[in-house]
Amino acid sequence: MLMELVLFGFRQNLSHAKWPLAITCMLTLSACASQGTTLAQTDAANLGVSPAAAKTLDGVGEWLDPRLRSLKLVAGADLADPFVPLVGGRLTLSFDWLEDDVKDFRYDVVHCDRDWNVDRLSTLDYLQTFSEGDVTDFRLSVTTANPYTSYQLQLPNQYVAWKVSGNYFLRLYDDDSGKLIARLRFCVFEDLLKMTPEARRPTQAQLDRTHQEFTVSSNIREARVDDARRSLTLSVIQNGDWRYAYHGQLPRRLSGEDAIWDFPGRLVFPGHREWRGLDIRTLLSDGGQVDEVVEDDGGITVYLRPDLYRVDDAVEVRLDINGKFVLGDFDNRLSGRSDYATTIFSLRSERDRSIEPLYVYGAYNGYQLNEANKGVYNELTRSYVFRTLLRQGYYDYAYVSLADATVAPSWSEVEGNSFATENHYNFLLYYRPYGARYDRLVGYRYFQIDPSGTSSNLRR
């Protein structure tokens, strides 16, 4: 891979020789490193998960085989996070397997407590049906440079159907070897308690322009909640990414019939920036973010235009898809013919080892922070270079750092943070009275920050 990245450096030097030196050497990191470190440390301190627990809170789950691609678990719509009601909720699992033959996969679901530990319930306690099933809906690719097979699964179904609320893992296995190849999170909720989130200015002055803070209240009168101060806990997730989450927050106080979570400086999230977008729905020409498309005997390679740092840029308010991706093909619009391409990202930078390692980040790779998504610095182009295999579609992505981030990756070093960024949040309310055997998920609320950043809750 290193040799390929060096060759990429020669290609970039040739194809961009006309660029001004000022752009080629854009933005040394000396100015932003000190501020970025401060924000990264603040985010690590604020996010409500201990470093030990954070090891299990890896994005949307675990992807354990490199042949597994374009994996997503959604609640109906293509961009909907996997939170479904107990009655009438539907989930769709879809993924590609990078082989030109049909493979057998099986799956099961397991119930977890509010902290995502598999609990002690038996399958009879939380399932109405069998405990596992086979993935039988598949389609082979047609005349593609990179052959693959697409699979799809609908849940619940005649083989696996849940009967209680709470957190669940969907586990996917290679049926031949019995190996676990993926583990994904989803939540089943009861519509028992309503929540009212409210966005407010961060109580810490240094976070006023960069972060988003919340208070939450829930009326518990009709639900007859026992000992709400000890039995109700709140979790909050940003953009469906479990790396940016708070867990197990007990109410701060009760006021009349309301349980209230209004901890100053507690429910605070880095605002991030609007995600970068990549459109590769066509591989027949360059344009937009695509600089060059090369096809040879080894397949298709897409070289993207170099990205630049955004830390010191003016705040850009626009709609994105909050880190998600949508598969699509403008070339022939026929199912099974969209292709995979080796996609080369690059980030122009004077090297600063203090912010390494850097990763390209998004739902398309499960928000995984591993070697496959880590940048390699190329001295020839003065760029961090990232290589991944993507199917034709539209993708959101960002560059994140693990420098000083003990809980969640930091956007502070490359992208920056802004209070005005459009983010969405999932609010989950768990209930476990004394003596109960599992955590019920009794309330769910989807909440979106106004993209203008000027809603009544976010006025500056």
XYZ file of C-alpha atoms in Angstrom:
460
model
C 0.000 0.000 0.000
C 2.855 2.390 0.808
C 4.306 2.023 -2.702
C 0.883 2.733 -4.207
C 0.612 5.905 -2.145
C 4.045 7.038 -3.315
C 2.948 6.487 -6.919
C -0.149 8.493 -6.110
C 2.171 11.285 -5.014
C 3.849 11.393 -8.444
C 0.426 11.415 -10.104
C -0.750 14.298 -7.940
C 2.397 16.318 -8.547
C 1.939 15.967 -12.315
C -1.786 16.559 -12.474
C -1.689 19.545 -10.123
C 1.586 21.152 -11.156
C -0.331 24.226 -12.224
C -1.604 24.866 -8.693
C -0.105 27.842 -6.865
C 2.440 27.036 -4.204
C 0.216 28.777 -1.675
C -2.463 26.136 -2.186
C -0.028 23.242 -2.396
C 1.386 24.124 1.039
C -1.955 25.208 2.468
C -2.440 25.722 6.174
C 0.321 24.592 8.443
C -1.091 23.263 11.657
C 0.840 25.394 14.134
C -1.973 27.915 14.527
C -4.816 25.458 14.999
C -3.010 22.763 16.961
C -3.213 24.535 20.297
C -6.931 25.295 19.990
C -7.641 21.827 18.549
C -5.934 20.122 21.453
C -7.958 22.142 23.929
C -11.248 21.249 22.273
C -10.278 17.602 21.910
C -9.462 17.380 25.597
C -12.727 19.139 26.461
C -14.754 16.753 24.308
C -13.074 13.748 25.867
C -13.817 15.064 29.330
C -17.427 15.951 28.552
C -18.688 12.900 26.688
C -20.466 10.729 29.199
C -18.710 7.409 28.638
C -15.685 6.193 30.536
C -12.596 5.347 28.435
C -12.954 1.667 29.358
C -16.586 1.544 28.257
C -15.797 3.503 25.107
C -13.900 0.524 23.701
C -17.242 -1.192 23.070
C -18.991 1.898 21.708
C -17.469 1.796 18.252
C -19.651 3.713 15.831
C -22.634 1.624 14.772
C -21.090 -1.756 15.591
C -18.313 -4.043 14.411
C -17.288 -5.032 10.878
C -14.969 -8.005 11.130
C -14.227 -9.010 7.518
C -12.781 -6.771 4.754
C -14.967 -8.483 2.147
C -18.026 -7.001 3.849
C -18.950 -3.681 2.227
C -21.785 -1.114 2.028
C -23.231 -2.463 5.261
C -26.179 -0.610 6.745
C -29.070 -1.271 9.102
C -31.902 1.236 8.762
C -35.456 1.716 10.003
C -37.392 1.918 6.756
C -35.940 4.951 4.962
C -32.406 4.746 3.579
C -31.040 7.340 6.030
C -33.082 6.447 9.129
C -31.185 5.299 12.219
C -32.181 1.822 13.495
C -34.643 2.862 16.217
C -38.030 1.171 15.763
C -41.283 0.982 17.758
C -42.133 -2.270 19.503
C -45.328 -2.592 17.468
C -45.066 -2.191 13.715
C -41.349 -1.390 13.528
C -39.383 -2.647 10.515
C -35.627 -2.882 9.971
C -33.679 -3.506 6.773
C -30.168 -4.944 6.738
C -28.243 -4.670 3.465
C -24.643 -5.449 2.585
C -22.338 -6.566 -0.216
C -19.885 -9.453 -0.147
C -16.864 -9.020 -2.425
C -16.893 -12.402 -4.112
C -18.458 -13.569 -7.370
C -20.268 -16.496 -5.769
C -23.216 -16.885 -3.434
C -22.264 -17.366 0.201
C -24.454 -18.571 3.062
C -24.982 -16.229 5.999
C -27.006 -16.651 9.152
C -27.934 -14.167 11.845
C -29.328 -13.901 15.347
C -30.407 -11.118 17.687
C -29.530 -10.773 21.369
C -30.994 -8.488 23.997
C -28.705 -6.080 25.886
C -28.954 -3.814 28.894
C -28.800 -0.031 28.581
C -24.958 -0.156 28.573
C -24.849 -2.674 25.711
C -23.847 -5.655 27.794
C -25.654 -8.840 26.769
C -28.126 -9.407 29.602
C -29.327 -12.622 31.248
C -32.671 -12.920 29.505
C -33.242 -16.174 27.658
C -34.338 -16.041 24.022
C -37.819 -17.099 25.172
C -38.004 -13.912 27.222
C -37.385 -11.498 24.350
C -38.222 -13.388 21.121
C -41.589 -14.608 19.864
C -40.015 -16.999 17.371
C -36.768 -18.834 16.709
C -33.453 -17.359 17.842
C -31.765 -17.246 14.413
C -32.342 -17.369 10.675
C -30.649 -17.394 7.270
C -30.091 -14.508 4.872
C -31.763 -15.771 1.711
C -32.401 -12.612 -0.337
C -29.387 -12.010 -2.598
C -28.444 -10.718 -6.035
C -25.238 -11.199 -8.024
C -23.509 -8.244 -9.654
C -23.525 -8.092 -13.446
C -20.492 -7.300 -15.649
C -18.714 -5.302 -12.941
C -14.955 -4.823 -12.628
C -15.189 -5.904 -8.984
C -17.650 -8.791 -8.642
C -19.854 -8.892 -5.555
C -23.116 -10.272 -4.218
C -25.706 -8.032 -2.572
C -27.758 -9.329 0.374
C -30.831 -7.997 2.133
C -32.761 -8.975 5.243
C -36.029 -7.666 6.705
C -36.703 -7.761 10.451
C -38.847 -8.843 12.171
C -39.817 -11.861 10.071
C -41.269 -15.336 10.466
C -38.009 -16.637 11.896
C -36.912 -13.852 14.230
C -39.294 -11.386 15.908
C -38.813 -9.538 19.199
C -41.428 -9.083 21.902
C -39.830 -6.700 24.420
C -38.250 -3.261 24.100
C -34.625 -2.403 24.738
C -31.198 -2.555 23.105
C -30.357 -5.356 20.682
C -27.383 -6.653 18.772
C -27.935 -8.077 15.306
C -25.109 -10.553 14.699
C -24.139 -11.818 11.249
C -22.187 -15.054 10.737
C -20.387 -16.825 7.925
C -22.432 -20.031 7.871
C -19.561 -22.135 6.526
C -16.975 -21.240 9.166
C -19.326 -20.101 11.925
C -17.271 -16.917 12.346
C -18.901 -13.680 13.434
C -18.428 -11.108 10.665
C -20.587 -8.207 11.884
C -22.380 -6.966 14.973
C -24.763 -4.027 14.674
C -26.814 -2.070 17.202
C -30.535 -1.393 17.013
C -33.139 -0.253 19.521
C -36.790 -1.211 20.002
C -38.842 1.319 21.953
C -42.219 1.627 23.623
C -44.131 4.856 23.231
C -44.774 5.149 26.955
C -43.031 8.372 27.969
C -42.688 11.562 25.945
C -39.504 13.619 26.090
C -38.983 17.315 25.463
C -35.369 18.131 24.547
C -34.299 21.757 24.482
C -31.082 23.048 22.958
C -29.431 25.829 24.941
C -26.204 27.782 25.034
C -23.352 25.810 26.614
C -22.756 26.808 30.200
C -18.992 26.744 29.654
C -18.126 30.025 27.948
C -15.261 28.561 25.922
C -17.714 26.157 24.211
C -20.304 28.770 23.276
C -19.385 28.947 19.572
C -18.362 25.331 19.069
C -20.711 23.033 21.002
C -24.381 22.124 21.426
C -25.910 21.530 24.868
C -29.292 20.124 25.926
C -31.734 19.876 28.759
C -34.442 17.201 28.716
C -37.720 16.768 30.565
C -40.315 13.987 30.607
C -43.781 13.927 32.138
C -44.074 10.702 34.129
C -47.546 11.075 35.632
C -49.505 8.691 33.379
C -46.767 6.051 33.215
C -46.789 5.395 36.974
C -43.002 5.237 37.177
C -41.626 3.833 40.420
C -38.762 5.757 42.038
C -37.963 7.829 38.955
C -34.791 9.255 40.495
C -33.228 5.770 40.416
C -35.140 3.813 37.760
C -35.106 6.205 34.774
C -31.924 6.777 32.760
C -31.310 8.867 29.671
C -29.017 8.213 26.705
C -28.349 10.703 23.904
C -26.684 9.844 20.574
C -25.451 12.331 17.975
C -26.117 11.544 14.295
C -26.624 7.838 15.008
C -22.933 7.418 15.871
C -22.525 5.688 19.227
C -19.031 7.117 19.658
C -20.717 10.440 20.393
C -23.133 9.427 23.124
C -24.061 9.885 26.754
C -25.272 6.889 28.713
C -27.020 6.152 31.976
C -27.874 9.701 33.044
C -30.230 9.686 36.046
C -32.592 12.671 36.384
C -31.083 15.617 38.198
C -34.396 16.473 39.833
C -38.164 15.979 39.862
C -40.405 18.985 39.390
C -44.076 18.273 39.898
C -44.913 15.545 37.371
C -41.702 15.969 35.342
C -38.348 14.222 35.522
C -35.696 16.725 34.443
C -32.167 16.325 33.118
C -30.618 19.801 33.304
C -27.038 19.193 34.347
C -25.005 22.331 33.544
C -22.129 21.383 31.267
C -23.111 17.706 31.091
C -25.182 16.992 27.959
C -22.728 18.833 25.703
C -21.679 17.682 22.237
C -19.043 19.070 19.864
C -20.959 20.734 17.048
C -18.600 19.457 14.328
C -18.931 20.942 10.845
C -21.157 20.016 7.945
C -19.834 16.777 6.480
C -17.814 16.744 3.290
C -19.668 15.184 0.356
C -18.500 12.799 -2.367
C -20.605 11.953 -5.430
C -19.388 8.947 -7.448
C -22.719 7.946 -8.949
C -20.979 8.100 -12.315
C -17.569 6.631 -13.154
C -17.633 7.692 -16.808
C -16.166 11.146 -16.243
C -14.547 13.362 -13.641
C -16.103 16.453 -12.113
C -17.037 17.769 -8.717
C -14.800 16.154 -6.129
C -13.507 13.584 -8.655
C -10.229 14.555 -10.305
C -9.583 11.457 -12.416
C -11.052 8.010 -13.073
C -8.633 5.296 -14.227
C -9.729 1.839 -15.403
C -7.291 -0.976 -16.128
C -6.958 -4.713 -15.617
C -6.798 -4.171 -11.858
C -10.194 -2.493 -11.743
C -11.343 1.113 -11.387
C -9.485 3.774 -9.397
C -10.992 7.156 -8.536
C -8.592 9.954 -7.576
C -10.274 12.748 -5.631
C -9.237 16.379 -5.595
C -7.132 17.144 -2.522
C -9.070 18.361 0.504
C -7.940 21.280 2.660
C -8.238 22.029 6.356
C -11.429 23.806 7.432
C -10.555 24.771 11.012
C -10.124 28.468 10.213
C -12.772 28.668 7.470
C -15.953 30.660 7.892
C -18.872 28.606 9.176
C -20.699 26.917 6.313
C -24.367 26.172 6.933
C -25.821 23.684 4.476
C -27.752 20.455 4.452
C -25.839 17.189 4.448
C -26.811 13.623 5.335
C -25.003 13.585 8.684
C -22.324 11.075 7.808
C -24.545 8.585 5.975
C -24.316 7.217 2.439
C -26.767 6.362 -0.343
C -25.928 3.893 -3.096
C -26.788 5.002 -6.625
C -25.729 4.622 -10.236
C -26.144 7.278 -12.947
C -24.224 5.291 -15.580
C -26.784 2.623 -16.475
C -29.375 2.733 -13.647
C -29.673 -1.058 -13.688
C -29.630 -2.985 -10.444
C -26.578 -5.174 -10.056
C -24.420 -3.150 -12.459
C -23.143 -0.397 -10.181
C -19.439 -0.967 -9.640
C -16.885 -0.686 -6.875
C -13.888 1.593 -7.288
C -10.716 2.040 -5.307
C -11.108 5.603 -4.061
C -8.092 7.732 -3.122
C -8.685 10.607 -0.686
C -5.985 13.137 0.155
C -5.699 15.942 2.683
C -3.132 18.675 1.975
C -1.017 19.356 5.041
C 2.387 20.202 6.330
C 2.975 17.164 8.484
C 2.143 17.524 12.164
C 2.731 14.305 14.061
C 0.968 15.711 17.118
C -2.419 15.174 15.481
C -1.727 11.692 14.123
C -3.239 9.242 13.543
C -5.799 10.706 11.156
C -8.749 8.741 9.780
C -11.335 9.202 7.075
C -14.650 8.760 8.874
C -18.260 8.023 7.955
C -21.109 5.523 8.031
C -19.790 3.878 4.863
C -16.973 2.320 6.919
C -19.023 1.937 10.096
C -17.097 4.807 11.733
C -14.299 2.302 12.233
C -10.943 3.638 13.437
C -8.632 0.989 12.038
C -5.639 0.616 9.743
C -7.825 0.401 6.629
C -9.135 3.937 7.227
C -5.949 5.553 8.525
C -4.025 8.124 6.505
C -0.432 7.686 5.355
C 1.626 10.842 4.924
C 3.105 11.398 1.452
C 6.109 13.707 1.486
C 5.934 14.270 -2.278
C 2.494 15.863 -2.215
C 2.579 16.991 1.417
C -0.695 15.209 1.927
C -2.251 12.564 4.094
C -3.520 9.880 1.743
C -6.388 7.465 2.395
C -7.484 4.526 0.278
C -10.810 2.694 0.384
C -13.130 0.668 -1.846
C -16.507 2.309 -2.506
C -19.534 1.305 -4.516
C -21.121 3.957 -6.725
C -23.200 6.349 -4.654
C -23.166 9.516 -2.594
C -21.094 9.606 0.596
C -20.608 11.934 3.536
C -17.167 11.839 5.147
C -14.850 13.763 7.460
C -11.259 13.654 8.702
C -10.876 12.947 12.411
C -7.974 12.596 14.811
C -7.367 10.449 17.866
C -4.851 12.883 19.321
C -5.875 13.558 22.944
C -9.294 11.994 22.337
C -9.772 9.290 24.935
C -13.457 8.671 24.220
C -14.465 9.904 20.779
C -12.435 10.981 17.726
C -11.834 14.702 17.499
C -12.909 16.994 14.651
C -10.970 19.918 16.128
C -7.693 19.379 14.295
C -8.929 19.258 10.669
C -12.627 20.068 10.376
C -13.325 22.335 13.350
C -16.524 22.688 15.399
C -19.455 25.096 15.189
C -22.616 25.550 17.271
C -24.562 26.257 14.028
C -23.960 22.846 12.450
C -27.057 20.856 11.536
C -26.956 17.667 13.625
C -29.646 15.249 14.673
C -29.916 13.542 18.052
C -31.610 10.398 19.322
C -32.926 10.629 22.901
C -33.544 7.281 24.624
C -35.260 6.816 27.981
C -34.732 3.520 29.832
C -36.740 2.205 32.766
C -35.632 -0.468 35.203
C -37.386 -0.469 38.577
C -36.033 -2.398 41.522
C -36.258 -6.150 40.919
C -36.759 -5.941 37.135
C -34.722 -8.279 34.946
C -34.011 -5.989 32.009
C -33.939 -2.370 30.846
C -37.094 -1.354 28.993
C -36.760 1.405 26.435
C -39.905 3.363 27.293
C -39.291 6.602 25.378
C -37.678 7.733 22.152
C -37.343 11.160 20.533
C -35.664 12.265 17.328
C -34.479 15.874 17.517
C -32.774 17.954 14.833
C -30.832 21.172 15.301
C -32.063 23.870 12.918
C -29.505 24.096 10.081
C -29.515 27.886 10.243
C -28.413 27.787 13.870
C -30.912 30.535 14.623
C -33.808 28.626 16.157
C -35.232 30.021 19.400
C -33.154 27.520 21.342
C -29.856 28.434 19.724
C -29.811 32.213 19.434
C -26.400 33.782 19.961
